[in-house]
XYZ file of C-alpha atoms in Angstrom:
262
model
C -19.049 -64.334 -6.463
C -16.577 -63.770 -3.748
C -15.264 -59.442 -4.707
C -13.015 -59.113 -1.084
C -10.128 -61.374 -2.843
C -6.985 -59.563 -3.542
C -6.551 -58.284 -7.103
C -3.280 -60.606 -7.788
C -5.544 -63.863 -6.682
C -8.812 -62.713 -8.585
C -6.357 -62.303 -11.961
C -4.907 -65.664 -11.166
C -8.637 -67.148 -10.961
C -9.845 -65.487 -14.166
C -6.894 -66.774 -16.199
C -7.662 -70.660 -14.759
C -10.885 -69.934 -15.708
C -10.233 -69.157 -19.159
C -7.750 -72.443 -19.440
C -10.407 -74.212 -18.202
C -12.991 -73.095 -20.749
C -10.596 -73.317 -23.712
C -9.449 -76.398 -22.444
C -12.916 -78.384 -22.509
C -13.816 -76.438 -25.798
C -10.860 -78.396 -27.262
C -11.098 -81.348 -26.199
C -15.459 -81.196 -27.565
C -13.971 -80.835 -30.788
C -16.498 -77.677 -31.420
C -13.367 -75.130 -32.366
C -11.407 -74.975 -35.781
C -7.730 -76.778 -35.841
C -4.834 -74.350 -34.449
C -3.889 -72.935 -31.621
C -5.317 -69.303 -32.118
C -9.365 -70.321 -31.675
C -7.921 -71.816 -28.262
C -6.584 -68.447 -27.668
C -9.137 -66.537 -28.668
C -11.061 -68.791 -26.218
C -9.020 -68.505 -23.239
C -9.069 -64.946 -23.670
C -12.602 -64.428 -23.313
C -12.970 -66.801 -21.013
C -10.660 -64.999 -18.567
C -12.238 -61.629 -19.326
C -15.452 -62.852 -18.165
C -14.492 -64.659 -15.207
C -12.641 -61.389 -14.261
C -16.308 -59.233 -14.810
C -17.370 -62.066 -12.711
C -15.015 -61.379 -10.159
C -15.821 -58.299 -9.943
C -12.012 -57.297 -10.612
C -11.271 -53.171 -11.825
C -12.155 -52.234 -15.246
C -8.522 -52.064 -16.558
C -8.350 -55.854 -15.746
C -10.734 -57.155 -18.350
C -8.251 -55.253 -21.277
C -5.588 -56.833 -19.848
C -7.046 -60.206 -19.379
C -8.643 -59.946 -23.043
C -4.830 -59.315 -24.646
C -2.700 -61.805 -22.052
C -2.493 -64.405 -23.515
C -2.992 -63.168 -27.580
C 0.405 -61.384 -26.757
C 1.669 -63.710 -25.438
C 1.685 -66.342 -28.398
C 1.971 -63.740 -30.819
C 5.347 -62.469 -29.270
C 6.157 -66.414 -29.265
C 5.297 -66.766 -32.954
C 7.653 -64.103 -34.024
C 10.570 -64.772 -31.938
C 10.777 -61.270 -29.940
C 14.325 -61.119 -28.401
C 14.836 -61.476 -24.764
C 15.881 -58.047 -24.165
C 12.597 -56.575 -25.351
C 10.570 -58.052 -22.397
C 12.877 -57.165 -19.925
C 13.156 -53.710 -21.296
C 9.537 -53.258 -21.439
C 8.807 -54.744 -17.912
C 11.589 -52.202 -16.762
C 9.571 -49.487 -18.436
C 6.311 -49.793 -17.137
C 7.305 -50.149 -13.660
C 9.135 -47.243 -13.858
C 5.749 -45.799 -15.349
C 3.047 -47.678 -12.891
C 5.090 -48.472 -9.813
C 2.724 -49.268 -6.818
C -0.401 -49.415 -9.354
C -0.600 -53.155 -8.636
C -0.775 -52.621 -5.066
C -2.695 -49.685 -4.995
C -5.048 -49.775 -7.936
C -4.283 -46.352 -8.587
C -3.482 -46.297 -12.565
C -2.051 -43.097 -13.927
C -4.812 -40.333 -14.528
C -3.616 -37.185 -16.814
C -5.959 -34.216 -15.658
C -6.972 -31.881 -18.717
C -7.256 -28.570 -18.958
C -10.476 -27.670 -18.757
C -10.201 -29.598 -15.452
C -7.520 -27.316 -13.972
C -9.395 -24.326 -14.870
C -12.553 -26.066 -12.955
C -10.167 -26.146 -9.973
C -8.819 -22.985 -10.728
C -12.165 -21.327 -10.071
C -12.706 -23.553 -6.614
C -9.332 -22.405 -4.917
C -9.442 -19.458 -2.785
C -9.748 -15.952 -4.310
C -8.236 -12.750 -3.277
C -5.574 -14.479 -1.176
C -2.927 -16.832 -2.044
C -3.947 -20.480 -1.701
C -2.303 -23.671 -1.070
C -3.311 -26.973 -3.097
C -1.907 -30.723 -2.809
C -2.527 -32.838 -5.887
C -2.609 -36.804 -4.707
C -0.787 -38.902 -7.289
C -0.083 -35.680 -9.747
C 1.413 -37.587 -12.028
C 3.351 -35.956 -14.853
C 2.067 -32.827 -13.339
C -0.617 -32.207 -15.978
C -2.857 -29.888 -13.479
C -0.343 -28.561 -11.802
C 1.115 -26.548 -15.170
C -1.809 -25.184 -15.939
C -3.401 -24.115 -12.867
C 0.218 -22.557 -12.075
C -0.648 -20.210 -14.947
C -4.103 -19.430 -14.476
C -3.552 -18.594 -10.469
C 0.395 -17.805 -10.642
C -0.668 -16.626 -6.334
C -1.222 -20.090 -5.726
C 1.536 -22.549 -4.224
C 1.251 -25.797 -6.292
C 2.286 -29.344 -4.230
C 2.171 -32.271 -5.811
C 3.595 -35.725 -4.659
C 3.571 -38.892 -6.580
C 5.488 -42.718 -5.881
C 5.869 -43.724 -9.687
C 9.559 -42.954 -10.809
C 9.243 -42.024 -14.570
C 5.925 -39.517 -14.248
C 7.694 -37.729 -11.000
C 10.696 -37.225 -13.636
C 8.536 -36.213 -16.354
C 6.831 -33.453 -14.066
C 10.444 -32.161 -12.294
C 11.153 -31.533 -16.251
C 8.262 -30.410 -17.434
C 7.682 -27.804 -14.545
C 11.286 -26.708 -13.929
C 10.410 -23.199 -15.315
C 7.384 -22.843 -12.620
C 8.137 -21.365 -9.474
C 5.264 -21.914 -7.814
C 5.047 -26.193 -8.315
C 6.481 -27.999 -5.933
C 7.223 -31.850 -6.466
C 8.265 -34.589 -4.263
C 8.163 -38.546 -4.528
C 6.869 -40.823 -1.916
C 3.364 -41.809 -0.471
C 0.887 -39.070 0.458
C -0.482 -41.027 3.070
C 2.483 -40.759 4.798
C 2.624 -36.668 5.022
C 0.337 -34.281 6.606
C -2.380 -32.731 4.661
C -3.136 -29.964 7.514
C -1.690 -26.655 5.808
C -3.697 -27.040 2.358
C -6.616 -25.190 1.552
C -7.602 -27.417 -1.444
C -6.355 -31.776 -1.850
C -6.997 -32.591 -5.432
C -7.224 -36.726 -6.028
C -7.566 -38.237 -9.689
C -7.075 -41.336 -8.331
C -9.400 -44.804 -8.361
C -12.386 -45.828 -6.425
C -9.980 -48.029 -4.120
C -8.405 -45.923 -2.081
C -11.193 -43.170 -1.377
C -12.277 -44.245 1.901
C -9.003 -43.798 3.260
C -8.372 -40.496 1.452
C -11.936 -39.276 2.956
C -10.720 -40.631 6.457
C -7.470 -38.708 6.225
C -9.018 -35.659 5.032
C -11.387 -35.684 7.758
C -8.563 -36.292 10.464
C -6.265 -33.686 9.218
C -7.421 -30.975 6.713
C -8.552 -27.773 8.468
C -12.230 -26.371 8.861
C -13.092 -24.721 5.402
C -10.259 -26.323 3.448
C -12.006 -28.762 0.468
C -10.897 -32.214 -0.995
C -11.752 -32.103 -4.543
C -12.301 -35.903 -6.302
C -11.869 -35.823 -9.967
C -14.258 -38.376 -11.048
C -14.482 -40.863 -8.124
C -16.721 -39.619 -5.168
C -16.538 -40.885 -1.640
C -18.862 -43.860 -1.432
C -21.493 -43.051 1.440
C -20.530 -39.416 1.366
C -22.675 -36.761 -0.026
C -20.197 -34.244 -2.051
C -21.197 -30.445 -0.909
C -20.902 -29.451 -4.385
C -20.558 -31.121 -7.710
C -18.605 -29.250 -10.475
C -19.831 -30.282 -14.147
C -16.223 -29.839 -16.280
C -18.016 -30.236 -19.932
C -14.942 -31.875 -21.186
C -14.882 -34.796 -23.568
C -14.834 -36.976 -20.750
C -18.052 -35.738 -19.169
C -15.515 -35.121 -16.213
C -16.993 -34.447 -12.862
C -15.647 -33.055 -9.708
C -16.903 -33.679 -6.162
C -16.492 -31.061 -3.651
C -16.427 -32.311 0.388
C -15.639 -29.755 2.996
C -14.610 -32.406 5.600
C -16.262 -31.586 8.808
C -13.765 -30.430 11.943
C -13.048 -31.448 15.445
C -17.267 -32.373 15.968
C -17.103 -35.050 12.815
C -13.844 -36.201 14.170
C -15.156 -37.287 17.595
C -18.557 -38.632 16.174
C -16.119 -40.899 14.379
C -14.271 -41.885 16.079
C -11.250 -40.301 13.946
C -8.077 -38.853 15.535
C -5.616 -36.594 15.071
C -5.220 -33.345 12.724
């Protein structure tokens, strides 16, 4: 099964798929009269033509409940309004995640006091969280190492609000909105990414270009495919969370890389 296809086209696919499938089931005669076993078929059609595809996790829930929404929200006359208010809402909630495949991630926790422990001690340290979100590790960890200056960045609108609110009463957080590709990671001792397993090859590269000898990217959950983490941290949260700790190599990787800049 072809798994380089852009996400948009590979959704498009399963969905055809599952038309497909329901289609020829109805016409067989095999499923019940009405138009909800044709649904139901469709659905699961598309969901497994999307595992086929090899498309993200999240895609299967969303091809599974397309289309059942869709008829249901038909069937009992929804007003306008409501669809353009919710479309309006999650953008302003998921921005770029189409794009990206970056969903939103909410650290816990137990997680920030796992970082806590891996930022520098007896000196003040500096941390960038990729994608913080509504700034759920950055409030915590604030209090548990109140020497520590907090960055986070993140594109999506509504959680960047959320966090300015949230974390107007901590000093030592600093948020801005925008792409952290596009700014210099060079001055932090610790980047902290709870992103997907999309983008991590270009967050490793990055890292490896820019951060400074001794400074550590820290991946909640989603290691660097090829890479061999220096350390793993074991979180014993509900989530079985894991961290993996790279110390991205200096100027010696950099040229064995070819990677440039930093």
């Amino acid at each position: 099964m072809p798994t380089g296809l852009p996400p948009a086209l590979k959704a498009l696919l399963a969905q055809l798929a599952g038309a497909a499938l329901a289609f020829g089931a109805g016409r067989s005669g095999l499923l019940p009269a009405g138009i909800w076993p044709l649904v139901t078929v469709q659905a699961a059609g598309a969901t497994l033509a999307a595992i086929a595809l090899r498309s993200a996790p999240w895609w299967r829930w969303i091809h599974l409940g397309f289309l059942p929404l869709v008829v249901a929200a038909v069937q009992i006359r929804i007003a306008p309004g409501w669809y353009l208010a919710a479309f309006v809402g999650l953008a302003l909630v998921f921005w770029s995640s189409f794009r990206t495949q970056v969903p939103l991630f909410l650290s816990n926790r137990r997680t920030a006091a796992a970082v806590a422990e891996l930022l520098p001690r007896g000196r003040p340290g500096r941390l960038l969280d990729l994608g913080s979100g509504t700034g759920s590790l950055l409030r915590p960890l604030a209090r548990l190492r109140p020497d520590c200056s907090l960055e986070g960045i993140e594109s999506a609108p509504a959680p960047y609000a959320l966090s300015l609110l949230l974390s107007r009463h901590q000093p030592t957080i600093s948020l801005a909105r925008g792409d952290f590709f596009q700014i210099p990671w060079s001055d932090y001792d610790m980047v902290y990414a709870f992103l997907s397993p999309v983008p991590m090859h270009q967050v490793w590269h990055k890292a490896c270009a820019e951060m400074r000898p001794g400074a550590m990217l820290v991946s909640n959950s989603f290691p660097v495919e090829g890479v061999e983490p220096d350390s793993v941290v074991e979180v014993g949260d509900r989530r079985r969370t894991r961290l993996y700790c790279y110390i991205p190599a200096g100027p010696a990787y950099r040229q064995k890389s070819g990677i440039t800049g930093g």
